[in-house]
Amino acid sequence: MASTYIEGFHDLGVVEKMCYTPLGNTGMKFSSIGFGASPLGNPYTVKIPSDEEHEACVLKALKSGINYIDTAPWYGQGKSEEKLGKILKEVPRSSYYISTKVGRYERDVERMFDFSAERVTRSVDESLSRLGLSCVDIIQVHDVEFAENLEIILNETLPALQKIKDAGKARFIGITGYPINTLREIVDRSTVKIDTVLSYCHLDINDSSLLDHIAFFEERGIGVISASPLSMALLTSLGPPVWHPASEAVRDTCRKATKYCQEHDVDISKLALHYSLSQGKVATVIVGIDRPLFLERNMEVLHNKLSKEEEEVLQKIQKEFFPQGVSRTWEGVEVAKYRKKLKARQSELQG
Ligand code: NAD
């Protein structure tokens, strides 16, 4: 049984079916599915679930043996952390691990990113206060590729996080971002010990490139967390939110794959989560879960195998819609858009 199991809190029958895997050298063992709390800040615009649904979802997830929650100040500009703070009051602290982030904050382009030591240090205190905690398990630098240059991350942000760790406000230090080579470069060059990396949308049916990098991180004792198995809702029947960075070509391919699944009465999200989980290469796969129905469906993927028909549909969409070599990424797209907007704003201000 996992060390996070607490009699009287957990639903033993369900927890017994959960797998727990060591996260690098941290000593923590994470549940196969992690709870992605970004939708608690409502970044997915279609049909926003109520606070009650969010609360039911988090509590049920934890009682079912999910023992890892990921959040950030960026998610709803503090809303996700605030909601978690209220919900977690009812939950024994030793039943879960939690990570939050520093560096990405507001929607306004000028205040969106700040990786300075001063802001990062203040941010951790703000997060702890919203969460109602004295310490998080992992403090991560959020979306490192958006920094003006990596020297800031290496010489300011990470040393500031080391001080936070020394002060007992976080147990481990992590980095997150989309371009895996940037994560690798930071790992290679950092003088501060990096315990974990969070990569997203790269262990999915439409892009499994994280697999090429697992050995690099494993050799260095770094725990790998993979996020967004549904490719940030590209692989759902509702489709992606307006802010999704994928090109029209990528969206179109995913739409066609979804339609193919629907025609065969198969849920593409089920196949997508199954694909990510069945790679067996990372400690945990974080899914954004914002309503009890999705939690139930995602737990079912964990507990039951795919039917023969679902297996066939999965193979078919992999072959037909997501073959190797098709351009499946949006690397650089968001960063270029952000820099362009920032430059325009700065020119405006200069008159
Ligand atoms: P995701 O691929 O997990 O998709 C989430 C979306 O799919 C939500 O709209 C959710 O309502 C929906 N969904 C979930 N289960 C479903 C189901 N069974 N059927 C249909 N729809 C379903 O994307 P995500 O939420 O962006 O990523 C997961 C988590 O990973 C985030 O919440 C966040 O914690 C983390 N993350 C971190 C970073 C970063 O640090 N840079 C980036 C991306 C994600």
Tab-separated table of C-alpha atoms and ligand atoms in Angstrom:
chain	number	residue	atom	x	y	z
A	1	MET	CA	0.000	0.000	0.000
A	2	ALA	CA	1.254	3.515	-0.810
A	3	SER	CA	2.621	5.576	2.081
A	4	THR	CA	-0.083	8.155	1.307
A	5	TYR	CA	-2.835	5.659	2.184
A	6	ILE	CA	-4.914	6.663	5.224
A	7	GLU	CA	-7.455	4.322	6.711
A	8	GLY	CA	-10.845	5.916	7.114
A	9	PHE	CA	-10.121	8.525	4.432
A	10	HIS	CA	-9.431	6.410	1.382
A	11	ASP	CA	-11.721	4.050	-0.461
A	12	LEU	CA	-9.613	0.927	0.083
A	13	GLY	CA	-11.220	-1.173	-2.677
A	14	VAL	CA	-10.377	1.448	-5.315
A	15	VAL	CA	-6.960	2.404	-3.930
A	16	GLU	CA	-5.855	-1.220	-4.099
A	17	LYS	CA	-6.186	-1.044	-7.885
A	18	MET	CA	-3.924	2.028	-8.199
A	19	CYS	CA	-0.245	1.674	-9.186
A	20	TYR	CA	2.378	3.879	-7.537
A	21	THR	CA	5.738	4.549	-9.202
A	22	PRO	CA	8.891	6.193	-7.788
A	23	LEU	CA	9.455	9.739	-9.031
A	24	GLY	CA	13.171	9.853	-9.824
A	25	ASN	CA	15.259	9.992	-6.647
A	26	THR	CA	12.704	11.958	-4.630
A	27	GLY	CA	11.556	8.973	-2.557
A	28	MET	CA	7.949	9.852	-3.430
A	29	LYS	CA	5.792	7.328	-5.267
A	30	PHE	CA	3.156	8.891	-7.496
A	31	SER	CA	-0.162	7.400	-8.607
A	32	SER	CA	-0.334	6.464	-12.327
A	33	ILE	CA	-2.808	9.311	-12.858
A	34	GLY	CA	-2.046	12.724	-11.412
A	35	PHE	CA	-4.720	15.372	-10.848
A	36	GLY	CA	-4.201	18.344	-13.176
A	37	ALA	CA	-5.800	21.341	-11.495
A	38	SER	CA	-5.511	23.843	-14.339
A	39	PRO	CA	-9.196	23.427	-15.315
A	40	LEU	CA	-10.077	24.518	-11.751
A	41	GLY	CA	-8.947	27.948	-12.919
A	42	ASN	CA	-11.312	27.513	-15.878
A	43	PRO	CA	-9.008	27.872	-18.887
A	44	TYR	CA	-11.261	25.533	-20.899
A	45	THR	CA	-14.068	27.820	-21.965
A	46	VAL	CA	-16.831	25.370	-22.841
A	47	LYS	CA	-19.406	24.599	-20.139
A	48	ILE	CA	-17.642	25.692	-16.964
A	49	PRO	CA	-18.309	23.258	-14.099
A	50	SER	CA	-19.501	24.603	-10.744
A	51	ASP	CA	-17.342	24.953	-7.617
A	52	GLU	CA	-19.294	22.026	-6.135
A	53	GLU	CA	-18.371	19.827	-9.092
A	54	HIS	CA	-14.731	20.844	-8.713
A	55	GLU	CA	-14.776	20.022	-5.020
A	56	ALA	CA	-16.485	16.653	-5.566
A	57	CYS	CA	-13.925	15.875	-8.205
A	58	VAL	CA	-10.841	16.624	-6.110
A	59	LEU	CA	-12.149	14.763	-3.054
A	60	LYS	CA	-13.228	11.723	-5.047
A	61	ALA	CA	-9.903	11.651	-6.891
A	62	LEU	CA	-7.909	11.686	-3.660
A	63	LYS	CA	-10.128	9.114	-1.956
A	64	SER	CA	-9.695	6.885	-5.020
A	65	GLY	CA	-5.932	6.865	-4.587
A	66	ILE	CA	-4.758	9.692	-6.851
A	67	ASN	CA	-2.037	11.103	-4.632
A	68	TYR	CA	-0.580	13.911	-6.752
A	69	ILE	CA	-2.058	17.322	-7.584
A	70	ASP	CA	-0.431	19.858	-9.906
A	71	THR	CA	-1.388	23.526	-9.879
A	72	ALA	CA	0.089	26.986	-10.565
A	73	PRO	CA	-0.591	30.683	-9.891
A	74	TRP	CA	-1.214	31.007	-13.659
A	75	TYR	CA	-4.268	28.721	-13.580
A	76	GLY	CA	-7.119	31.205	-13.297
A	77	GLN	CA	-4.664	33.757	-11.869
A	78	GLY	CA	-4.717	32.149	-8.424
A	79	LYS	CA	-8.229	30.639	-8.677
A	80	SER	CA	-7.035	27.044	-8.976
A	81	GLU	CA	-4.794	27.373	-5.903
A	82	GLU	CA	-7.548	29.172	-3.958
A	83	LYS	CA	-10.113	26.482	-4.712
A	84	LEU	CA	-7.646	23.773	-3.775
A	85	GLY	CA	-6.864	25.622	-0.540
A	86	LYS	CA	-10.537	25.455	0.467
A	87	ILE	CA	-11.005	21.839	-0.573
A	88	LEU	CA	-7.764	20.548	0.951
A	89	LYS	CA	-8.733	21.825	4.407
A	90	GLU	CA	-10.849	18.670	4.657
A	91	VAL	CA	-8.049	16.383	3.506
A	92	PRO	CA	-5.223	14.838	5.582
A	93	ARG	CA	-1.973	16.453	4.363
A	94	SER	CA	-0.116	13.156	4.297
A	95	SER	CA	-2.599	11.678	1.788
A	96	TYR	CA	-1.315	13.672	-1.192
A	97	TYR	CA	1.688	15.332	-2.846
A	98	ILE	CA	1.261	18.726	-4.439
A	99	SER	CA	3.267	20.837	-6.856
A	100	THR	CA	2.858	24.445	-7.821
A	101	LYS	CA	4.927	26.785	-9.966
A	102	VAL	CA	6.610	30.154	-10.263
A	103	GLY	CA	7.305	32.441	-13.202
A	104	ARG	CA	3.967	32.677	-15.063
A	105	TYR	CA	1.236	34.878	-13.632
A	106	GLU	CA	-1.129	37.280	-15.346
A	107	ARG	CA	-2.974	37.456	-18.642
A	108	ASP	CA	-1.648	40.939	-19.358
A	109	VAL	CA	1.327	40.396	-21.654
A	110	GLU	CA	3.646	42.658	-19.685
A	111	ARG	CA	2.945	40.899	-16.420
A	112	MET	CA	2.601	37.385	-17.749
A	113	PHE	CA	6.136	36.211	-16.960
A	114	ASP	CA	8.590	37.224	-14.274
A	115	PHE	CA	11.435	34.865	-13.439
A	116	SER	CA	13.334	37.302	-11.192
A	117	ALA	CA	14.451	36.057	-7.775
A	118	GLU	CA	12.376	38.717	-6.031
A	119	ARG	CA	9.086	37.839	-7.811
A	120	VAL	CA	9.657	34.098	-7.559
A	121	THR	CA	10.281	34.309	-3.810
A	122	ARG	CA	7.138	36.388	-3.299
A	123	SER	CA	5.151	34.038	-5.520
A	124	VAL	CA	5.888	31.007	-3.354
A	125	ASP	CA	4.543	32.796	-0.278
A	126	GLU	CA	1.425	33.824	-2.211
A	127	SER	CA	0.856	30.245	-3.393
A	128	LEU	CA	1.338	28.790	0.084
A	129	SER	CA	-1.126	31.300	1.477
A	130	ARG	CA	-3.754	30.512	-1.201
A	131	LEU	CA	-3.243	26.781	-0.718
A	132	GLY	CA	-3.284	27.070	3.073
A	133	LEU	CA	-0.074	25.055	3.308
A	134	SER	CA	3.335	25.614	4.876
A	135	CYS	CA	5.193	23.553	2.257
A	136	VAL	CA	4.634	22.134	-1.216
A	137	ASP	CA	6.262	18.922	-2.375
A	138	ILE	CA	7.590	20.305	-5.655
A	139	ILE	CA	8.139	23.915	-6.678
A	140	GLN	CA	8.534	24.197	-10.440
A	141	VAL	CA	9.697	26.899	-12.805
A	142	HIS	CA	6.706	27.349	-15.121
A	143	ASP	CA	7.313	27.308	-18.883
A	144	VAL	CA	11.034	28.032	-18.901
A	145	GLU	CA	11.158	28.698	-22.653
A	146	PHE	CA	9.371	32.026	-22.184
A	147	ALA	CA	12.246	33.540	-20.185
A	148	GLU	CA	14.123	36.298	-22.000
A	149	ASN	CA	17.134	34.008	-21.814
A	150	LEU	CA	18.047	30.849	-19.946
A	151	GLU	CA	20.683	32.685	-17.852
A	152	ILE	CA	17.823	34.198	-15.825
A	153	ILE	CA	16.463	30.743	-15.042
A	154	LEU	CA	19.931	29.392	-14.238
A	155	ASN	CA	21.298	32.351	-12.286
A	156	GLU	CA	18.197	33.820	-10.620
A	157	THR	CA	15.127	31.584	-10.603
A	158	LEU	CA	16.686	28.253	-9.676
A	159	PRO	CA	18.998	29.695	-6.966
A	160	ALA	CA	15.939	31.478	-5.497
A	161	LEU	CA	14.084	28.159	-5.447
A	162	GLN	CA	17.047	26.544	-3.703
A	163	LYS	CA	16.657	29.137	-0.923
A	164	ILE	CA	12.934	28.337	-0.768
A	165	LYS	CA	13.813	24.652	-0.428
A	166	ASP	CA	16.401	25.437	2.275
A	167	ALA	CA	13.738	27.445	4.123
A	168	GLY	CA	11.488	24.338	4.144
A	169	LYS	CA	8.789	25.815	1.888
A	170	ALA	CA	9.291	23.182	-0.830
A	171	ARG	CA	10.819	19.700	-0.720
A	172	PHE	CA	11.931	19.393	-4.351
A	173	ILE	CA	12.696	21.609	-7.351
A	174	GLY	CA	11.324	21.045	-10.851
A	175	ILE	CA	11.107	22.687	-14.255
A	176	THR	CA	8.292	22.626	-16.797
A	177	GLY	CA	8.016	23.566	-20.467
A	178	TYR	CA	7.052	22.480	-23.960
A	179	PRO	CA	10.403	22.160	-25.854
A	180	ILE	CA	12.091	19.120	-24.347
A	181	ASN	CA	15.531	20.192	-25.568
A	182	THR	CA	15.235	23.359	-23.480
A	183	LEU	CA	14.414	21.269	-20.408
A	184	ARG	CA	17.483	19.140	-21.165
A	185	GLU	CA	19.723	22.169	-21.590
A	186	ILE	CA	18.677	23.511	-18.197
A	187	VAL	CA	19.263	20.129	-16.568
A	188	ASP	CA	22.736	20.016	-18.154
A	189	ARG	CA	23.735	23.522	-17.130
A	190	SER	CA	22.065	24.022	-13.758
A	191	THR	CA	24.238	24.184	-10.662
A	192	VAL	CA	21.068	23.850	-8.585
A	193	LYS	CA	19.888	20.253	-8.267
A	194	ILE	CA	16.798	19.665	-10.401
A	195	ASP	CA	14.662	16.849	-9.039
A	196	THR	CA	11.826	16.692	-11.570
A	197	VAL	CA	10.797	17.745	-15.069
A	198	LEU	CA	7.234	18.175	-16.285
A	199	SER	CA	6.755	17.754	-20.018
A	200	TYR	CA	3.352	18.147	-21.666
A	201	CYS	CA	1.636	17.000	-24.866
A	202	HIS	CA	4.656	14.836	-25.730
A	203	LEU	CA	3.499	11.400	-24.590
A	204	ASP	CA	0.303	11.444	-26.567
A	205	ILE	CA	-1.086	9.524	-29.542
A	206	ASN	CA	-0.405	12.543	-31.745
A	207	ASP	CA	3.115	13.210	-30.395
A	208	SER	CA	5.138	10.707	-28.382
A	209	SER	CA	8.509	12.449	-28.678
A	210	LEU	CA	9.098	12.374	-24.898
A	211	LEU	CA	9.967	8.686	-25.281
A	212	ASP	CA	13.260	9.688	-26.970
A	213	HIS	CA	14.314	11.660	-23.888
A	214	ILE	CA	13.336	9.446	-20.953
A	215	ALA	CA	16.771	7.805	-20.680
A	216	PHE	CA	18.483	11.214	-20.492
A	217	PHE	CA	16.443	12.200	-17.439
A	218	GLU	CA	16.510	8.744	-15.839
A	219	GLU	CA	20.329	8.585	-16.040
A	220	ARG	CA	20.434	11.780	-13.997
A	221	GLY	CA	17.964	10.521	-11.377
A	222	ILE	CA	15.376	13.068	-12.430
A	223	GLY	CA	11.701	12.192	-12.054
A	224	VAL	CA	9.652	12.648	-15.223
A	225	ILE	CA	6.060	13.824	-15.046
A	226	SER	CA	4.062	13.762	-18.256
A	227	ALA	CA	1.064	16.069	-18.590
A	228	SER	CA	-1.844	16.567	-20.986
A	229	PRO	CA	-2.508	13.072	-22.387
A	230	LEU	CA	-5.551	14.523	-24.185
A	231	SER	CA	-3.254	17.049	-25.850
A	232	MET	CA	-5.012	19.862	-23.961
A	233	ALA	CA	-8.416	18.704	-25.229
A	234	LEU	CA	-7.405	18.213	-28.888
A	235	LEU	CA	-8.183	14.541	-28.283
A	236	THR	CA	-11.697	15.012	-26.903
A	237	SER	CA	-15.070	15.128	-28.596
A	238	LEU	CA	-15.601	18.693	-27.321
A	239	GLY	CA	-12.405	19.778	-29.052
A	240	PRO	CA	-9.733	22.273	-27.944
A	241	PRO	CA	-10.297	25.669	-26.329
A	242	VAL	CA	-9.778	28.841	-28.396
A	243	TRP	CA	-6.350	29.498	-26.877
A	244	HIS	CA	-4.968	26.129	-27.967
A	245	PRO	CA	-1.679	26.719	-29.862
A	246	ALA	CA	-2.089	23.890	-32.415
A	247	SER	CA	-2.211	24.871	-36.075
A	248	GLU	CA	-5.378	24.401	-38.112
A	249	ALA	CA	-3.727	21.389	-39.785
A	250	VAL	CA	-3.112	19.684	-36.416
A	251	ARG	CA	-6.642	20.531	-35.226
A	252	ASP	CA	-8.071	19.165	-38.438
A	253	THR	CA	-6.221	15.854	-38.107
A	254	CYS	CA	-7.428	15.481	-34.514
A	255	ARG	CA	-10.991	16.329	-35.569
A	256	LYS	CA	-10.847	13.637	-38.246
A	257	ALA	CA	-9.477	11.071	-35.777
A	258	THR	CA	-12.234	12.010	-33.299
A	259	LYS	CA	-14.873	11.625	-36.005
A	260	TYR	CA	-13.490	8.224	-36.937
A	261	CYS	CA	-13.744	7.134	-33.286
A	262	GLN	CA	-17.296	8.481	-33.006
A	263	GLU	CA	-18.317	6.551	-36.110
A	264	HIS	CA	-17.108	3.414	-34.344
A	265	ASP	CA	-18.766	4.364	-31.062
A	266	VAL	CA	-15.406	4.747	-29.328
A	267	ASP	CA	-14.350	7.597	-27.035
A	268	ILE	CA	-11.113	9.144	-28.337
A	269	SER	CA	-10.251	10.460	-24.853
A	270	LYS	CA	-10.301	6.925	-23.516
A	271	LEU	CA	-7.878	5.785	-26.212
A	272	ALA	CA	-5.663	8.827	-25.662
A	273	LEU	CA	-5.367	8.332	-21.907
A	274	HIS	CA	-4.856	4.598	-22.335
A	275	TYR	CA	-2.056	5.268	-24.820
A	276	SER	CA	-0.231	7.629	-22.459
A	277	LEU	CA	-0.599	5.389	-19.410
A	278	SER	CA	0.360	2.205	-21.214
A	279	GLN	CA	3.782	3.544	-22.257
A	280	GLY	CA	4.873	2.827	-18.661
A	281	LYS	CA	7.792	5.234	-18.940
A	282	VAL	CA	6.939	8.020	-16.502
A	283	ALA	CA	6.040	8.164	-12.816
A	284	THR	CA	2.675	9.757	-13.475
A	285	VAL	CA	0.468	11.119	-16.246
A	286	ILE	CA	-1.378	14.269	-15.222
A	287	VAL	CA	-4.848	14.741	-16.695
A	288	GLY	CA	-6.834	17.922	-16.315
A	289	ILE	CA	-9.967	16.805	-14.495
A	290	ASP	CA	-12.746	19.246	-13.767
A	291	ARG	CA	-15.907	17.178	-13.456
A	292	PRO	CA	-16.860	13.918	-11.754
A	293	LEU	CA	-17.908	12.282	-15.030
A	294	PHE	CA	-14.399	12.688	-16.480
A	295	LEU	CA	-12.816	11.428	-13.273
A	296	GLU	CA	-15.016	8.341	-13.422
A	297	ARG	CA	-14.143	7.725	-17.082
A	298	ASN	CA	-10.426	8.256	-16.481
A	299	MET	CA	-10.383	5.886	-13.509
A	300	GLU	CA	-12.136	3.332	-15.664
A	301	VAL	CA	-9.315	3.556	-18.227
A	302	LEU	CA	-6.904	2.775	-15.424
A	303	HIS	CA	-8.887	-0.132	-14.079
A	304	ASN	CA	-10.073	-1.826	-17.267
A	305	LYS	CA	-8.348	-2.848	-20.449
A	306	LEU	CA	-9.520	-1.629	-23.837
A	307	SER	CA	-12.010	-3.871	-25.610
A	308	LYS	CA	-10.890	-5.641	-28.786
A	309	GLU	CA	-12.772	-3.091	-30.886
A	310	GLU	CA	-11.207	-0.148	-29.019
A	311	GLU	CA	-7.743	-1.675	-29.553
A	312	GLU	CA	-8.450	-1.912	-33.276
A	313	VAL	CA	-9.674	1.677	-33.487
A	314	LEU	CA	-6.578	2.854	-31.578
A	315	GLN	CA	-4.282	1.047	-34.013
A	316	LYS	CA	-6.196	2.421	-36.956
A	317	ILE	CA	-6.061	6.076	-35.840
A	318	GLN	CA	-2.362	5.769	-34.961
A	319	LYS	CA	-1.631	4.461	-38.441
A	320	GLU	CA	-3.992	6.642	-40.410
A	321	PHE	CA	-3.983	10.002	-38.626
A	322	PHE	CA	-0.830	10.130	-36.516
A	323	PRO	CA	1.934	8.330	-38.422
A	324	GLN	CA	5.550	9.196	-37.623
A	325	GLY	CA	6.898	12.208	-39.413
A	326	VAL	CA	3.681	14.210	-39.618
A	327	SER	CA	4.149	17.692	-38.197
A	328	ARG	CA	2.451	17.371	-34.853
A	329	THR	CA	4.002	20.033	-32.698
A	330	TRP	CA	3.588	23.726	-32.076
A	331	GLU	CA	7.087	24.284	-30.733
A	332	GLY	CA	8.020	27.950	-30.830
A	333	VAL	CA	4.533	29.129	-31.841
A	334	GLU	CA	3.432	30.413	-28.444
A	335	VAL	CA	6.805	31.956	-27.598
A	336	ALA	CA	6.920	33.851	-30.914
A	337	LYS	CA	3.357	35.127	-30.381
A	338	TYR	CA	4.184	36.230	-26.843
A	339	ARG	CA	7.369	38.077	-27.875
A	340	LYS	CA	5.556	39.812	-30.731
A	341	LYS	CA	2.758	41.007	-28.432
A	342	LEU	CA	5.239	42.154	-25.796
A	343	LYS	CA	7.257	44.091	-28.366
A	344	ALA	CA	4.102	45.768	-29.711
A	345	ARG	CA	3.045	46.773	-26.183
A	346	GLN	CA	6.490	48.160	-25.409
A	347	SER	CA	6.522	50.199	-28.646
A	348	GLU	CA	3.032	51.529	-27.790
A	349	LEU	CA	4.257	52.658	-24.386
A	350	GLN	CA	7.312	54.333	-25.860
A	351	GLY	CA	4.922	56.429	-27.965
B	1	NAD	P1	-5.361	17.446	-20.789
B	1	NAD	O1	-4.764	16.872	-22.015
B	1	NAD	O2	-5.246	16.689	-19.536
B	1	NAD	O3	-6.890	17.782	-21.124
B	1	NAD	C1	-7.724	18.382	-20.184
B	1	NAD	C2	-9.088	18.661	-20.806
B	1	NAD	O4	-9.717	17.427	-21.145
B	1	NAD	C3	-10.056	19.358	-19.856
B	1	NAD	O5	-10.906	20.182	-20.645
B	1	NAD	C4	-10.888	18.230	-19.274
B	1	NAD	O6	-12.162	18.665	-18.901
B	1	NAD	C5	-10.953	17.291	-20.438
B	1	NAD	N1	-11.089	15.877	-20.039
B	1	NAD	C6	-10.484	15.231	-19.018
B	1	NAD	N2	-10.852	13.937	-18.981
B	1	NAD	C7	-11.712	13.760	-20.023
B	1	NAD	C8	-12.432	12.655	-20.516
B	1	NAD	N3	-12.357	11.454	-19.951
B	1	NAD	N4	-13.210	12.831	-21.623
B	1	NAD	C9	-13.294	14.041	-22.220
B	1	NAD	N5	-12.643	15.140	-21.791
B	1	NAD	C10	-11.858	15.006	-20.702
B	1	NAD	O7	-4.728	18.916	-20.626
B	1	NAD	P2	-4.365	19.828	-19.383
B	1	NAD	O8	-5.434	19.916	-18.378
B	1	NAD	O9	-3.878	21.101	-19.956
B	1	NAD	O10	-3.094	19.103	-18.752
B	1	NAD	C11	-3.163	18.323	-17.567
B	1	NAD	C12	-2.474	19.034	-16.411
B	1	NAD	O11	-1.079	19.033	-16.621
B	1	NAD	C13	-2.855	20.513	-16.224
B	1	NAD	O12	-4.063	20.624	-15.508
B	1	NAD	C14	-1.641	21.013	-15.494
B	1	NAD	O13	-1.747	20.677	-14.124
B	1	NAD	C15	-0.498	20.222	-16.132
B	1	NAD	N6	0.146	20.969	-17.253
B	1	NAD	C16	1.242	21.723	-16.963
B	1	NAD	C17	1.848	22.450	-17.966
B	1	NAD	C18	3.068	23.294	-17.642
B	1	NAD	O14	3.531	23.262	-16.529
B	1	NAD	N7	3.589	24.040	-18.565
B	1	NAD	C19	1.356	22.435	-19.271
B	1	NAD	C20	0.247	21.641	-19.537
B	1	NAD	C21	-0.348	20.909	-18.523
